[in-house]
PDB file of N, CA and C in Angstrom:
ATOM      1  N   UNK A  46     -63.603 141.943  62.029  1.00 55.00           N
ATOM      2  CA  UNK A  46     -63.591 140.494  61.975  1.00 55.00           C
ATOM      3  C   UNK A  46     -64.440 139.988  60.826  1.00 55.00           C
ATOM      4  N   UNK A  47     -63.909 139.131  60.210  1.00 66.00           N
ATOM      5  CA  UNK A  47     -64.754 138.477  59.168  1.00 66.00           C
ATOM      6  C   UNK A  47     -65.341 137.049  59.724  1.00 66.00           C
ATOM      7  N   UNK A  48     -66.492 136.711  59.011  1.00 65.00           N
ATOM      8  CA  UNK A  48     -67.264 135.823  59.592  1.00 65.00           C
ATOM      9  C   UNK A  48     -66.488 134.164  58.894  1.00 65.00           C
ATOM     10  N   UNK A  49     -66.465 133.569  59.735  1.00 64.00           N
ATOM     11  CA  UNK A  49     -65.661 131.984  58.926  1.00 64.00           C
ATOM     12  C   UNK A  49     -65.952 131.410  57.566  1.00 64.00           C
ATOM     13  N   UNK A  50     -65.560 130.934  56.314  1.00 65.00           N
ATOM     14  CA  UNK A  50     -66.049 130.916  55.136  1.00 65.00           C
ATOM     15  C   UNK A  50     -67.104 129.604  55.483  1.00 65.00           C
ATOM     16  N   UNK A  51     -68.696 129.325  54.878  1.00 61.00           N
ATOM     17  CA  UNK A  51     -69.751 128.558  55.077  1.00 61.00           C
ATOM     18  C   UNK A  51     -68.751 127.195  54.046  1.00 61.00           C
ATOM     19  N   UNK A  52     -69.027 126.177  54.754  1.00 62.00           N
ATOM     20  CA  UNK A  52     -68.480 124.952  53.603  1.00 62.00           C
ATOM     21  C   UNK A  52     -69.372 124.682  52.890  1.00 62.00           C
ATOM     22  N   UNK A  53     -69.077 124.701  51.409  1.00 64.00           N
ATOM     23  CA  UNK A  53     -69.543 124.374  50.264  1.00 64.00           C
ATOM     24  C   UNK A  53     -70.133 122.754  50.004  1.00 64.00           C
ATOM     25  N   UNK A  54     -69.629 122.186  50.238  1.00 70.00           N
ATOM     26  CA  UNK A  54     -70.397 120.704  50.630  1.00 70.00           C
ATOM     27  C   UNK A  54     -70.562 119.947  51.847  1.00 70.00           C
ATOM     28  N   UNK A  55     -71.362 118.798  51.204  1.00 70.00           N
ATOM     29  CA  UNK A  55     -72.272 118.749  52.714  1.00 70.00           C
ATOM     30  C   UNK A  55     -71.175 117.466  52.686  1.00 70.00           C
ATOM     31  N   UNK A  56     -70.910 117.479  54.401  1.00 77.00           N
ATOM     32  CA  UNK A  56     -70.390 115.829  54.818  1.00 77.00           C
ATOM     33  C   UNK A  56     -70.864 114.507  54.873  1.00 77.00           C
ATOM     34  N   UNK A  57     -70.019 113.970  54.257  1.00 76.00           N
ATOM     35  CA  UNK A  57     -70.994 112.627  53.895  1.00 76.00           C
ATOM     36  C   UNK A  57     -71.277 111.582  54.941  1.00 76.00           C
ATOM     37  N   UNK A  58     -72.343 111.396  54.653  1.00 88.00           N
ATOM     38  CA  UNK A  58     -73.076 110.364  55.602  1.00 88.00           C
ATOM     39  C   UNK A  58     -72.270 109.203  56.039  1.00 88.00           C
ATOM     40  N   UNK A  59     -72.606 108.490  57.095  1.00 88.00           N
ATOM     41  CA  UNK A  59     -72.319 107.389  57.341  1.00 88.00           C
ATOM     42  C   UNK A  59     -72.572 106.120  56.094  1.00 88.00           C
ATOM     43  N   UNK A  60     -73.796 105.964  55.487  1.00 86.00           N
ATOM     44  CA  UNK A  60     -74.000 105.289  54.889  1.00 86.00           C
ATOM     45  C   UNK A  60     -73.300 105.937  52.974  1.00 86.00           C
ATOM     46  N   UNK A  61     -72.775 106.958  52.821  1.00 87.00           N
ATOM     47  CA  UNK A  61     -72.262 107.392  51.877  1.00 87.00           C
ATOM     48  C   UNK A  61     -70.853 106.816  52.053  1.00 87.00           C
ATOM     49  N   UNK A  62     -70.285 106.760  53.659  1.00 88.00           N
ATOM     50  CA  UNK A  62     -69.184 106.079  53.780  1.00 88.00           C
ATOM     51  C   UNK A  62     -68.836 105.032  53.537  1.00 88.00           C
ATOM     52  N   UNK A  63     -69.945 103.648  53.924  1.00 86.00           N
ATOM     53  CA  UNK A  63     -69.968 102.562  53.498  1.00 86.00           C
ATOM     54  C   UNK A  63     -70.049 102.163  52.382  1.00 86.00           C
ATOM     55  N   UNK A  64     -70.749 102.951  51.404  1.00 82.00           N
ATOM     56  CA  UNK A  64     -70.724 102.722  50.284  1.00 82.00           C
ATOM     57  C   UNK A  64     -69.597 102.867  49.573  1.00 82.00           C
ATOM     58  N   UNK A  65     -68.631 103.715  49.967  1.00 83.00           N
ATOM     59  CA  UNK A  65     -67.367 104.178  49.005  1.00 83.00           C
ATOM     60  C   UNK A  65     -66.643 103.086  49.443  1.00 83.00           C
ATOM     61  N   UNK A  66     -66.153 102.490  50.755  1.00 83.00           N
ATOM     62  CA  UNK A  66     -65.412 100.965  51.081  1.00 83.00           C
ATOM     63  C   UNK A  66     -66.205  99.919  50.573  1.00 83.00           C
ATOM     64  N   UNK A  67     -67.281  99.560  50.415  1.00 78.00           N
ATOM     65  CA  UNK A  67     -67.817  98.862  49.729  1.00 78.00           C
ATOM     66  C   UNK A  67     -67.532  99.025  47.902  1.00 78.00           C
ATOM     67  N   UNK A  68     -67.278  99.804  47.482  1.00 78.00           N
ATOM     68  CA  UNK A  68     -66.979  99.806  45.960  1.00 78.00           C
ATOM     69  C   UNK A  68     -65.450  99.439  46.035  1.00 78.00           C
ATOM     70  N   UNK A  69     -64.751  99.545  47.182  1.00 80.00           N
ATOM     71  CA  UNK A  69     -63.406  99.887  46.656  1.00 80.00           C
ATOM     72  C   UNK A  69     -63.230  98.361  47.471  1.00 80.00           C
ATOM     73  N   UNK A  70     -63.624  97.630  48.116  1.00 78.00           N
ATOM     74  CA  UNK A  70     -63.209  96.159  48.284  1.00 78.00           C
ATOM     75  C   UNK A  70     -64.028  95.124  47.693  1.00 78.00           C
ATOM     76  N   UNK A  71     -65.037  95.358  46.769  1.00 74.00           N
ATOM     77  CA  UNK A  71     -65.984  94.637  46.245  1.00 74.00           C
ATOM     78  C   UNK A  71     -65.930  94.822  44.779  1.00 74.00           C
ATOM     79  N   UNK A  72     -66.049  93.799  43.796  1.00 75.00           N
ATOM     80  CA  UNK A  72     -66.029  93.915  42.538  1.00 75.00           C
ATOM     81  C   UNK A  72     -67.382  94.426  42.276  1.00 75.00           C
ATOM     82  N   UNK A  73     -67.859  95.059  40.606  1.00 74.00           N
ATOM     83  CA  UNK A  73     -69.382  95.334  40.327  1.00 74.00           C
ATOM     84  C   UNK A  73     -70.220  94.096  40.253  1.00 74.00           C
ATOM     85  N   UNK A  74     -70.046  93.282  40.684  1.00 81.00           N
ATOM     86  CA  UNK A  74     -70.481  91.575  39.921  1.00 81.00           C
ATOM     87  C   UNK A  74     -71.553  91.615  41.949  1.00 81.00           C
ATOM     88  N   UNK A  75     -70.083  91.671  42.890  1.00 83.00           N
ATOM     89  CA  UNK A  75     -70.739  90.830  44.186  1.00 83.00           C
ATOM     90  C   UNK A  75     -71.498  92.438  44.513  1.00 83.00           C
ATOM     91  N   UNK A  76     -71.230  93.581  44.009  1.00 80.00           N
ATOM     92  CA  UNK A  76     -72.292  94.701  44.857  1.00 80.00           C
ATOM     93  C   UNK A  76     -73.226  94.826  44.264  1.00 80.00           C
ATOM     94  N   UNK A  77     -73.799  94.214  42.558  1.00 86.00           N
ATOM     95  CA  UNK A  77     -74.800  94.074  42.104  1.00 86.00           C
ATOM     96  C   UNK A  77     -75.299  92.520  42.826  1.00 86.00           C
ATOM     97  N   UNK A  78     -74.794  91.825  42.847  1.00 89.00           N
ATOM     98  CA  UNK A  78     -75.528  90.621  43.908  1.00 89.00           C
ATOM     99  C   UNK A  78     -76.239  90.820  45.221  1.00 89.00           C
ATOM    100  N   UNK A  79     -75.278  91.946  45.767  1.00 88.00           N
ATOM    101  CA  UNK A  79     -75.825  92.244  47.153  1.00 88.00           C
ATOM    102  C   UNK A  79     -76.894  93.186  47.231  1.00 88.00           C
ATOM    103  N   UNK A  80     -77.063  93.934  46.396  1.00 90.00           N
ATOM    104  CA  UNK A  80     -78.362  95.185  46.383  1.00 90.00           C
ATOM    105  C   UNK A  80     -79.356  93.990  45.739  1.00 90.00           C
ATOM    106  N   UNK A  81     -79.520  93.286  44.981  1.00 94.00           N
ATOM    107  CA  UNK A  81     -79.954  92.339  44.503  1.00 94.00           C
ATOM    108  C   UNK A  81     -80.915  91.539  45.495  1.00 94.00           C
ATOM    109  N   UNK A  82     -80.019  91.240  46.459  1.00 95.00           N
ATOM    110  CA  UNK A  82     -80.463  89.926  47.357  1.00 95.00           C
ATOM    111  C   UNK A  82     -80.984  91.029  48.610  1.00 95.00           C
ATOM    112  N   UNK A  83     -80.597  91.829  48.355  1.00 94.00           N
ATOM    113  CA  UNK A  83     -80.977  93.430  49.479  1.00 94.00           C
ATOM    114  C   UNK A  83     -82.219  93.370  48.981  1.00 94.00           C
ATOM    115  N   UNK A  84     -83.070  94.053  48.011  1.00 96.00           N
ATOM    116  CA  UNK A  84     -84.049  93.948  47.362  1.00 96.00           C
ATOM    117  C   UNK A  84     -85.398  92.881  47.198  1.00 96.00           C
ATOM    118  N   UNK A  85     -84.617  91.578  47.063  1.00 97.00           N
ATOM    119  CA  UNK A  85     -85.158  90.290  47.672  1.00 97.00           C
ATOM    120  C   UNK A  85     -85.603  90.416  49.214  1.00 97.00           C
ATOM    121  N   UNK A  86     -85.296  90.307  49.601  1.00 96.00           N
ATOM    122  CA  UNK A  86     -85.628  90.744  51.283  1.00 96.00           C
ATOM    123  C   UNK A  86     -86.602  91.608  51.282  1.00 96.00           C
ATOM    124  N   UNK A  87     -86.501  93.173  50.848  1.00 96.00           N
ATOM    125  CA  UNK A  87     -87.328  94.344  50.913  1.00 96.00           C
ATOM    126  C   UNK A  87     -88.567  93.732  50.416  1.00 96.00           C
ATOM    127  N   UNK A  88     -88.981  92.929  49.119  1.00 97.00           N
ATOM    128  CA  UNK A  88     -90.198  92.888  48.692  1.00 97.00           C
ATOM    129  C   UNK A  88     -90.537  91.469  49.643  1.00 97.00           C
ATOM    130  N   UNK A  89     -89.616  90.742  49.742  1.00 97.00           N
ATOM    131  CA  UNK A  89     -90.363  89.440  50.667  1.00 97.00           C
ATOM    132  C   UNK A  89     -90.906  90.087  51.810  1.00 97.00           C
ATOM    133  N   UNK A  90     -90.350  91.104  52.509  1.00 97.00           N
ATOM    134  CA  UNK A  90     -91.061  91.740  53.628  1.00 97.00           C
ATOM    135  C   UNK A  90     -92.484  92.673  53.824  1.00 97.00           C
ATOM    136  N   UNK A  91     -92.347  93.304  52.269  1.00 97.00           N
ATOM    137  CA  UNK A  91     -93.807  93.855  51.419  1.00 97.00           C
ATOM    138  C   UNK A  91     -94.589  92.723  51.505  1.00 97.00           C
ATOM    139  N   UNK A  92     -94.605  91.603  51.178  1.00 97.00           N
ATOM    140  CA  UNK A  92     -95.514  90.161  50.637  1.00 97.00           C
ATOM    141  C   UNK A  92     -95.762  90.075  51.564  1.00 97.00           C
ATOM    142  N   UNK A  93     -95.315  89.486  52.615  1.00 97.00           N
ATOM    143  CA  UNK A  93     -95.467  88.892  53.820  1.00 97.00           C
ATOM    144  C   UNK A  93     -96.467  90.136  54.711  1.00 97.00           C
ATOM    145  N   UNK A  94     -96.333  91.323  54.733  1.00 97.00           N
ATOM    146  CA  UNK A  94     -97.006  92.543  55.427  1.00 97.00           C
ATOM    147  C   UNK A  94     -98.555  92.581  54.572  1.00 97.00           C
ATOM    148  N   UNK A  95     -98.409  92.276  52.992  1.00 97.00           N
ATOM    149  CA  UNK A  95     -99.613  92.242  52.366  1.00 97.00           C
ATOM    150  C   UNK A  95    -100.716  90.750  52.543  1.00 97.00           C
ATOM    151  N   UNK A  96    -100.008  89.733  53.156  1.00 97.00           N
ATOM    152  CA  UNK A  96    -100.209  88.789  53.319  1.00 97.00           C
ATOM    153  C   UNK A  96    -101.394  88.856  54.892  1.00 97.00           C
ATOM    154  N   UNK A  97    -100.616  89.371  56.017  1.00 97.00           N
ATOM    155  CA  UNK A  97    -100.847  89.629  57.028  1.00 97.00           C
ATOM    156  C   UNK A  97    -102.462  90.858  56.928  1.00 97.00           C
ATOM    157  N   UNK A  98    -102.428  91.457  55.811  1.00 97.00           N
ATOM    158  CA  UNK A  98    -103.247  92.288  55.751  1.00 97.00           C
ATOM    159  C   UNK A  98    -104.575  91.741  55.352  1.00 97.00           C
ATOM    160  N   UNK A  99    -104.331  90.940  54.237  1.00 97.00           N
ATOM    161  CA  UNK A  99    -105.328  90.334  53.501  1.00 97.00           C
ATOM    162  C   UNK A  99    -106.058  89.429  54.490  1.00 97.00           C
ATOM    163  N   UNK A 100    -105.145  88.765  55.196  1.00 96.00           N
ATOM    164  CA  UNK A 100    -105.680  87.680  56.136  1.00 96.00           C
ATOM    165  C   UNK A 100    -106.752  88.248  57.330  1.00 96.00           C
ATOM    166  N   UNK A 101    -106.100  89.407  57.764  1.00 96.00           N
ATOM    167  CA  UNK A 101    -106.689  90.373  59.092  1.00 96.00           C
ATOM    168  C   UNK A 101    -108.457  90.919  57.661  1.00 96.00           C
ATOM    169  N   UNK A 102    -108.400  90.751  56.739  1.00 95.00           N
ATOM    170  CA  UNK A 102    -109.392  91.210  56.285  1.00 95.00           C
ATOM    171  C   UNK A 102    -110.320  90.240  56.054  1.00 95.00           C
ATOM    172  N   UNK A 103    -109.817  89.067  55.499  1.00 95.00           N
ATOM    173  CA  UNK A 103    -110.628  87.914  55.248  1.00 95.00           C
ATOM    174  C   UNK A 103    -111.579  87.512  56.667  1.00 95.00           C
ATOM    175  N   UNK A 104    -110.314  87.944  57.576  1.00 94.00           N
ATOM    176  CA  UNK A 104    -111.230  87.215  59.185  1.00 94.00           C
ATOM    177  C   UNK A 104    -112.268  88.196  59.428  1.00 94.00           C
ATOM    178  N   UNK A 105    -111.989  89.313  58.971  1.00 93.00           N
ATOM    179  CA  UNK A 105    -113.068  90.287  59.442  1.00 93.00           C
ATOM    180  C   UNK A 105    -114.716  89.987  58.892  1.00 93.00           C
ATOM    181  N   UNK A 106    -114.430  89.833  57.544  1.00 93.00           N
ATOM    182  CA  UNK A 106    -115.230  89.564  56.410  1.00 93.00           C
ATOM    183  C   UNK A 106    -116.105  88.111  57.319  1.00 93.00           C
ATOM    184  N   UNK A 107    -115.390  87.357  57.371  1.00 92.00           N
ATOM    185  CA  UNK A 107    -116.041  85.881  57.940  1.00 92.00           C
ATOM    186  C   UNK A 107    -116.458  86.424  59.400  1.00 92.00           C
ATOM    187  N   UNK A 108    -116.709  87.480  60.182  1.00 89.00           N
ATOM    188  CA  UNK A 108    -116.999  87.395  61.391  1.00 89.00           C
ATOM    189  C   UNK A 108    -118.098  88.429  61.548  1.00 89.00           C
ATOM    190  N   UNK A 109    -118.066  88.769  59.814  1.00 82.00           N
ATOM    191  CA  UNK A 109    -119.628  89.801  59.701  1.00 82.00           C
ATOM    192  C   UNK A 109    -120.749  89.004  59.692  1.00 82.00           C
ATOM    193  N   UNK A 110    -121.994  89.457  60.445  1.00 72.00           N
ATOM    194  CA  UNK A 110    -123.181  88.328  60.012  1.00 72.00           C
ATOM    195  C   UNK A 110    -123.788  88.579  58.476  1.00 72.00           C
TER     196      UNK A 110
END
């Protein structure tokens, strides 16, 4: 008996999936808009977490004698 041949590539992800229907019903114009405005989000959520940090430090600072 020979052992089954190993597959040579790996199956693509769920999110590798979306991406290929996403190129193929979306022009380059609206999927550069959308990683775009994707991105927007990601760092507003950085700001806002650095925001929260700074603040939790300032109070600390004011509650040292």
């Amino acid at each position: 008996m020979q052992a089954a041949p190993v597959r040579a590539t790996a199956i693509p992800s769920f999110t590798d999936a979306l991406r290929a229907v996403e190129s193929v019903l979306m022009s380059s114009g609206q999927r550069t808009a959308r990683r775009n405005a994707w991105n927007s989000v990601l760092e507003d959520r950085r700001r806002a977490k650095d925001r929260v940090e700074a603040q939790r430090v300032l109070e600390q600072a004011a509650t040292r004698p």
